[in-house]
mmCIF file of C-alpha atoms in Angstrom:
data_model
loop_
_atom_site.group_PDB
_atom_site.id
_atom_site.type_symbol
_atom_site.label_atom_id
_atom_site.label_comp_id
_atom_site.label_asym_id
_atom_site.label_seq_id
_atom_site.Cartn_x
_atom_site.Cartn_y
_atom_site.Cartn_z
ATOM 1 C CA UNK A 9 -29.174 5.157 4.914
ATOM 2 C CA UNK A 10 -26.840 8.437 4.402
ATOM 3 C CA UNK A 11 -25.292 7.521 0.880
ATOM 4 C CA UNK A 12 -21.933 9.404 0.029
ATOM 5 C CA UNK A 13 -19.717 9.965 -3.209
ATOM 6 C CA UNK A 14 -17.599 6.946 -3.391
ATOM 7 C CA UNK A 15 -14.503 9.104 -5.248
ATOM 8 C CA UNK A 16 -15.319 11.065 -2.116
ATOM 9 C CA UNK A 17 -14.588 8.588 0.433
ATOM 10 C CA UNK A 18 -11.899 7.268 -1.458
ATOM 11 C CA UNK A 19 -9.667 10.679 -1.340
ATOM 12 C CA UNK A 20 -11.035 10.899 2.025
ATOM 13 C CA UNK A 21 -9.468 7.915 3.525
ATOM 14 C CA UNK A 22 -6.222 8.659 1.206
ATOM 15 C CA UNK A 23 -5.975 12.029 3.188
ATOM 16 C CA UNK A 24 -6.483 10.451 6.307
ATOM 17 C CA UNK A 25 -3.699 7.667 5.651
ATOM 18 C CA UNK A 26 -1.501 10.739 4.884
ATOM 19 C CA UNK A 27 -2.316 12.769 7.890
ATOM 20 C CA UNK A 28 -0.885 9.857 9.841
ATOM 21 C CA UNK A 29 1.811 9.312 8.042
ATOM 22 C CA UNK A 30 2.686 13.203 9.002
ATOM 23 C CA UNK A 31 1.551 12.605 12.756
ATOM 24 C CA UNK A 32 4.120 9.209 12.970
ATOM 25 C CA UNK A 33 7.163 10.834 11.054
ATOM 26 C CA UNK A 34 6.470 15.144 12.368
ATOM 27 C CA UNK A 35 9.090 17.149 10.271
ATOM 28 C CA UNK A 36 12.047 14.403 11.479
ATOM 29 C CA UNK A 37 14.252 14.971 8.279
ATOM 30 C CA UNK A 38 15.260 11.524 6.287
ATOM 31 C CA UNK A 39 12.410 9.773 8.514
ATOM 32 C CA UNK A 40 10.500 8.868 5.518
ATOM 33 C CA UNK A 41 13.516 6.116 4.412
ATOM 34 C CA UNK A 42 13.351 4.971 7.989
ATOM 35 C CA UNK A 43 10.388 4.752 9.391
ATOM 36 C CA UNK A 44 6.740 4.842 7.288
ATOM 37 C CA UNK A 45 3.380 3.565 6.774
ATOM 38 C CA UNK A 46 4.449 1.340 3.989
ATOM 39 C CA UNK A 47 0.981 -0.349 3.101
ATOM 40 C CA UNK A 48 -2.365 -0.015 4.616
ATOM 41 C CA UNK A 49 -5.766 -1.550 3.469
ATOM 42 C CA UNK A 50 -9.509 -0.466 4.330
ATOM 43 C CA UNK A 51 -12.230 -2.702 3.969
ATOM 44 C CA UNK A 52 -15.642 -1.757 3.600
ATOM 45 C CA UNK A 53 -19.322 -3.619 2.983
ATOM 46 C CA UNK A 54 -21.364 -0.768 1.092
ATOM 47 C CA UNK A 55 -24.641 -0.969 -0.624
ATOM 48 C CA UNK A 56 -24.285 0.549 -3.854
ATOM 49 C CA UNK A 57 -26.997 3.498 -3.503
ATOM 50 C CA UNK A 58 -26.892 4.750 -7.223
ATOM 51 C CA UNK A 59 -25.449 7.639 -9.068
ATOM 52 C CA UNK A 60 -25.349 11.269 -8.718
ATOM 53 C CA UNK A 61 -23.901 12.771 -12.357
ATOM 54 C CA UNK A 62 -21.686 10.919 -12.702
ATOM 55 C CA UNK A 63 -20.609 10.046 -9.280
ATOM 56 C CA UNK A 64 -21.323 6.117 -7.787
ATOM 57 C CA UNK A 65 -22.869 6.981 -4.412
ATOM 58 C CA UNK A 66 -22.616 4.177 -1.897
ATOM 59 C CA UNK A 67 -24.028 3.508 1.650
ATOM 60 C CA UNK A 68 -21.849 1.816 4.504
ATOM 61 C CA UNK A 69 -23.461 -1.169 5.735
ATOM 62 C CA UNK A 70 -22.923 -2.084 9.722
ATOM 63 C CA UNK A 71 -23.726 -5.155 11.881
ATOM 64 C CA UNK A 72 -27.497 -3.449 12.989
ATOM 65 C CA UNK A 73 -28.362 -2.855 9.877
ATOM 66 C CA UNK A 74 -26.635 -6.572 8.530
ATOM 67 C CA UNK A 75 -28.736 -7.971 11.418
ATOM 68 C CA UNK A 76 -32.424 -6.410 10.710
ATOM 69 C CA UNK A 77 -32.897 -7.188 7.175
ATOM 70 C CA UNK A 78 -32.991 -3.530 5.796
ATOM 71 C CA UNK A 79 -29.697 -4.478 3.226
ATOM 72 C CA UNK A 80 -30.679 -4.579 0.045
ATOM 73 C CA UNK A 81 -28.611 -7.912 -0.488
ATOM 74 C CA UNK A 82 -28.144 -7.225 -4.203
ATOM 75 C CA UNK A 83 -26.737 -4.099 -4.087
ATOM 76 C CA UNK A 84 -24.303 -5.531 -1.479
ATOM 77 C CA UNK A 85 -20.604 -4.528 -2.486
ATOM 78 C CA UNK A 86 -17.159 -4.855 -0.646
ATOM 79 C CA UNK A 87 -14.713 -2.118 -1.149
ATOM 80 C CA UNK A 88 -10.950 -2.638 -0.594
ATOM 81 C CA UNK A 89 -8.679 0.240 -0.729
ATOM 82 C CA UNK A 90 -5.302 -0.691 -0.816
ATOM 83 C CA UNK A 91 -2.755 1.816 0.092
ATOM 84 C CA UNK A 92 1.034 1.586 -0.776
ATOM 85 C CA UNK A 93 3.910 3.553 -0.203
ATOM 86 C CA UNK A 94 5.322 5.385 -2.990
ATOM 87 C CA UNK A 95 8.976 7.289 -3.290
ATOM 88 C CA UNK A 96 8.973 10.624 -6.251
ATOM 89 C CA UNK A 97 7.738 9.636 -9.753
ATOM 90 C CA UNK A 98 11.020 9.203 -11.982
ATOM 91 C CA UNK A 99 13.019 12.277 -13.043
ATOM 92 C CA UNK A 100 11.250 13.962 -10.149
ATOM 93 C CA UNK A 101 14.141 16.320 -8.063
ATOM 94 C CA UNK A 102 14.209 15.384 -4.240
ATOM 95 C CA UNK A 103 14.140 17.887 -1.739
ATOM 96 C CA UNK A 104 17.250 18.767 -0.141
ATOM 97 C CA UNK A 105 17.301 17.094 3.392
ATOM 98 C CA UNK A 106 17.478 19.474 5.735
ATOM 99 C CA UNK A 107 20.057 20.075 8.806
ATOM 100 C CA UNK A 108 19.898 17.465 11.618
ATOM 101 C CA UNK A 109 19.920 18.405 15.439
ATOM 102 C CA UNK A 110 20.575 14.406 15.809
ATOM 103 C CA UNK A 111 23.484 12.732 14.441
ATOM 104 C CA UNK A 112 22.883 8.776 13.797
ATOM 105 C CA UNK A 113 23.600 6.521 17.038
ATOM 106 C CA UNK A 114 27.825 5.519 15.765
ATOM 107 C CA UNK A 115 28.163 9.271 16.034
ATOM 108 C CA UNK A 116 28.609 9.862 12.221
ATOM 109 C CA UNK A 117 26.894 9.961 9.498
ATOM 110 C CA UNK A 118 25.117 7.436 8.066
ATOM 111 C CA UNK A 119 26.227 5.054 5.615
ATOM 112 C CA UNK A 120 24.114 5.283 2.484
ATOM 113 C CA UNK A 121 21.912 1.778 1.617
ATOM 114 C CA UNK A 122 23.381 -0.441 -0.919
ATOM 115 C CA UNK A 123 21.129 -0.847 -4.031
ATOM 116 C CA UNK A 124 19.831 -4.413 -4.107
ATOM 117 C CA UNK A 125 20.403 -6.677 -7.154
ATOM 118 C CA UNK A 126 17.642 -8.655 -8.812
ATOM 119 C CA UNK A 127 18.083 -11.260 -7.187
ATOM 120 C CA UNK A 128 18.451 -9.830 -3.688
ATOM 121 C CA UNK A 129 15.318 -8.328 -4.181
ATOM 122 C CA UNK A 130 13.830 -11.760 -4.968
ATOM 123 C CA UNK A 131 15.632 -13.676 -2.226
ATOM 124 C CA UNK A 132 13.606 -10.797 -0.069
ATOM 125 C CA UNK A 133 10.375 -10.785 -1.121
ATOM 126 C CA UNK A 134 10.412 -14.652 -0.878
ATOM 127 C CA UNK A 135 11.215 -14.856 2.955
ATOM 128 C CA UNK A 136 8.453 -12.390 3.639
ATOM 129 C CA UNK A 137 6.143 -14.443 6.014
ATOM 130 C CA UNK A 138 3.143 -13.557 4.054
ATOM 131 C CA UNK A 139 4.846 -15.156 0.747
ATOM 132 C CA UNK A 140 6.917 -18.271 2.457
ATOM 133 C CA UNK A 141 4.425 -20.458 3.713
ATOM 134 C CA UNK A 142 2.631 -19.804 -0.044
ATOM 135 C CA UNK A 143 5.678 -21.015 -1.593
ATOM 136 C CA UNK A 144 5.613 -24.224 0.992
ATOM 137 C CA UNK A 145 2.169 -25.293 -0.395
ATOM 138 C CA UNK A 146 3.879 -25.594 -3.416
ATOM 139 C CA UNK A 147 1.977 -23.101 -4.983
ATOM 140 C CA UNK A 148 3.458 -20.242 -7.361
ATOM 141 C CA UNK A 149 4.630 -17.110 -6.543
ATOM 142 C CA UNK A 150 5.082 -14.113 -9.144
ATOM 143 C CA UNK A 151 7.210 -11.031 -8.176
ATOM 144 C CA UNK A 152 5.809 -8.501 -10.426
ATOM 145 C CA UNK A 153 8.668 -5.344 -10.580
ATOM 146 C CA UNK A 154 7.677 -1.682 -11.094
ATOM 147 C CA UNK A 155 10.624 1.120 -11.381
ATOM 148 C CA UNK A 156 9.338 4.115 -8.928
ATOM 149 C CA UNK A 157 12.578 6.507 -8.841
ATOM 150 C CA UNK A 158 15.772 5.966 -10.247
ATOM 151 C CA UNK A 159 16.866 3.930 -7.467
ATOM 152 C CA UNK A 160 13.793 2.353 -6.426
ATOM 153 C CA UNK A 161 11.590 -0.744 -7.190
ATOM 154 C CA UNK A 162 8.413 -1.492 -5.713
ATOM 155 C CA UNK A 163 7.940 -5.280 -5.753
ATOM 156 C CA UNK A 164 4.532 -7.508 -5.436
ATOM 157 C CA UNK A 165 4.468 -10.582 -5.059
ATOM 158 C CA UNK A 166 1.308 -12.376 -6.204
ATOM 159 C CA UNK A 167 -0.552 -15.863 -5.677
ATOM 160 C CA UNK A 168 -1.094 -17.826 -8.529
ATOM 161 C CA UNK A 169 -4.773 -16.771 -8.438
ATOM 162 C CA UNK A 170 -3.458 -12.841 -8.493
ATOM 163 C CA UNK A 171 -3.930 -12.045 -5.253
ATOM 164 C CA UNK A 172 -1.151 -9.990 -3.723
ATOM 165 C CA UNK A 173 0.727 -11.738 -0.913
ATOM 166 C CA UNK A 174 2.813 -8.304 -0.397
ATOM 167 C CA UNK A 175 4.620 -5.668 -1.610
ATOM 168 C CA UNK A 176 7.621 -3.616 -0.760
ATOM 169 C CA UNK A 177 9.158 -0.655 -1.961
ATOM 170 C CA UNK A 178 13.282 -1.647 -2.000
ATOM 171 C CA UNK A 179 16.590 0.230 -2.686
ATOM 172 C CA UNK A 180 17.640 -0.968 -6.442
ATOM 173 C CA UNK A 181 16.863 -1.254 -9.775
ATOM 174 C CA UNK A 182 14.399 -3.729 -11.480
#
């Protein structure tokens, strides 16, 4: 099987997740706060091939292959790349937005977006229908809070087993 640098795949996909990003948003001004890829995962079985240097080389593994035997079941991994939306590292200075052929659909401007409390955040992240029915199990929910910009929090919220249910990037401050 064709083995390849796992870093390599892994920036590979990244650059692919941020080519489409580009291809849904073009050069739209402002459309990054209104319309984004705002988490994306990739799942792969691999066979873990050995290293080159210092480089983990892996093999993808598909159904044929799955189905004749030739997997070496030991070296059998899964790989889960989890991609999430991110806003400008703190202290970081935005670009200016550019001027807009469009003007928003009331025919002004747009209002800028409250910042959300604490507790709005929370109130959120616990109606999300990946965390709700979790919470009507009974079962616990953490919200784990992570400062991105100086107005922005990106918010997980995990099983009790650490699992992330989901995660959001909100207007406010942890």
């Amino acid at each position: 099987m064709p083995t390849v640098n796992l870093d390599a795949l892994m920036r590979a996909a990244g650059a692919s997740l941020g080519d489409a990003q580009v291809g849904l948003i073009g050069n739209a001004p402002q459309a990054p706060t209104r319309m984004a890829i705002a988490e994306a995962t990739m799942d792969m079985m691999v066979t873990v091939e050995g290293t080159r240097g210092e480089a983990l080389q892996v093999a993808a593994v598909n159904a044929a292959l799955a189905r004749t035997g030739t997997v070496n079941a030991e070296a059998l991994s899964r790989v889960t790349m989890r991609f999430v939306a991110m806003s400008d590292p703190l202290g970081a200075a935005a670009p200016a937005p550019g001027p807009t052929s469009a003007s928003p659909p009331s025919g002004g401007t747009a209002p800028p977006r409250r910042p959300l409390t604490r507790a709005e955040m929370q109130a959120q992240m616990l109606k999300l229908p990946d965390v709700s029915p979790v919470l009507a199990a009974g079962k616990e929910v953490r919200l784990d809070y992570t400062a991105i910009s100086a107005d922005r929090t990106l918010v997980r919220a995990l099983s009790d087993q650490g699992e992330i249910l989901a995660v959001r990037l909100l207007d406010g401050l942890k």
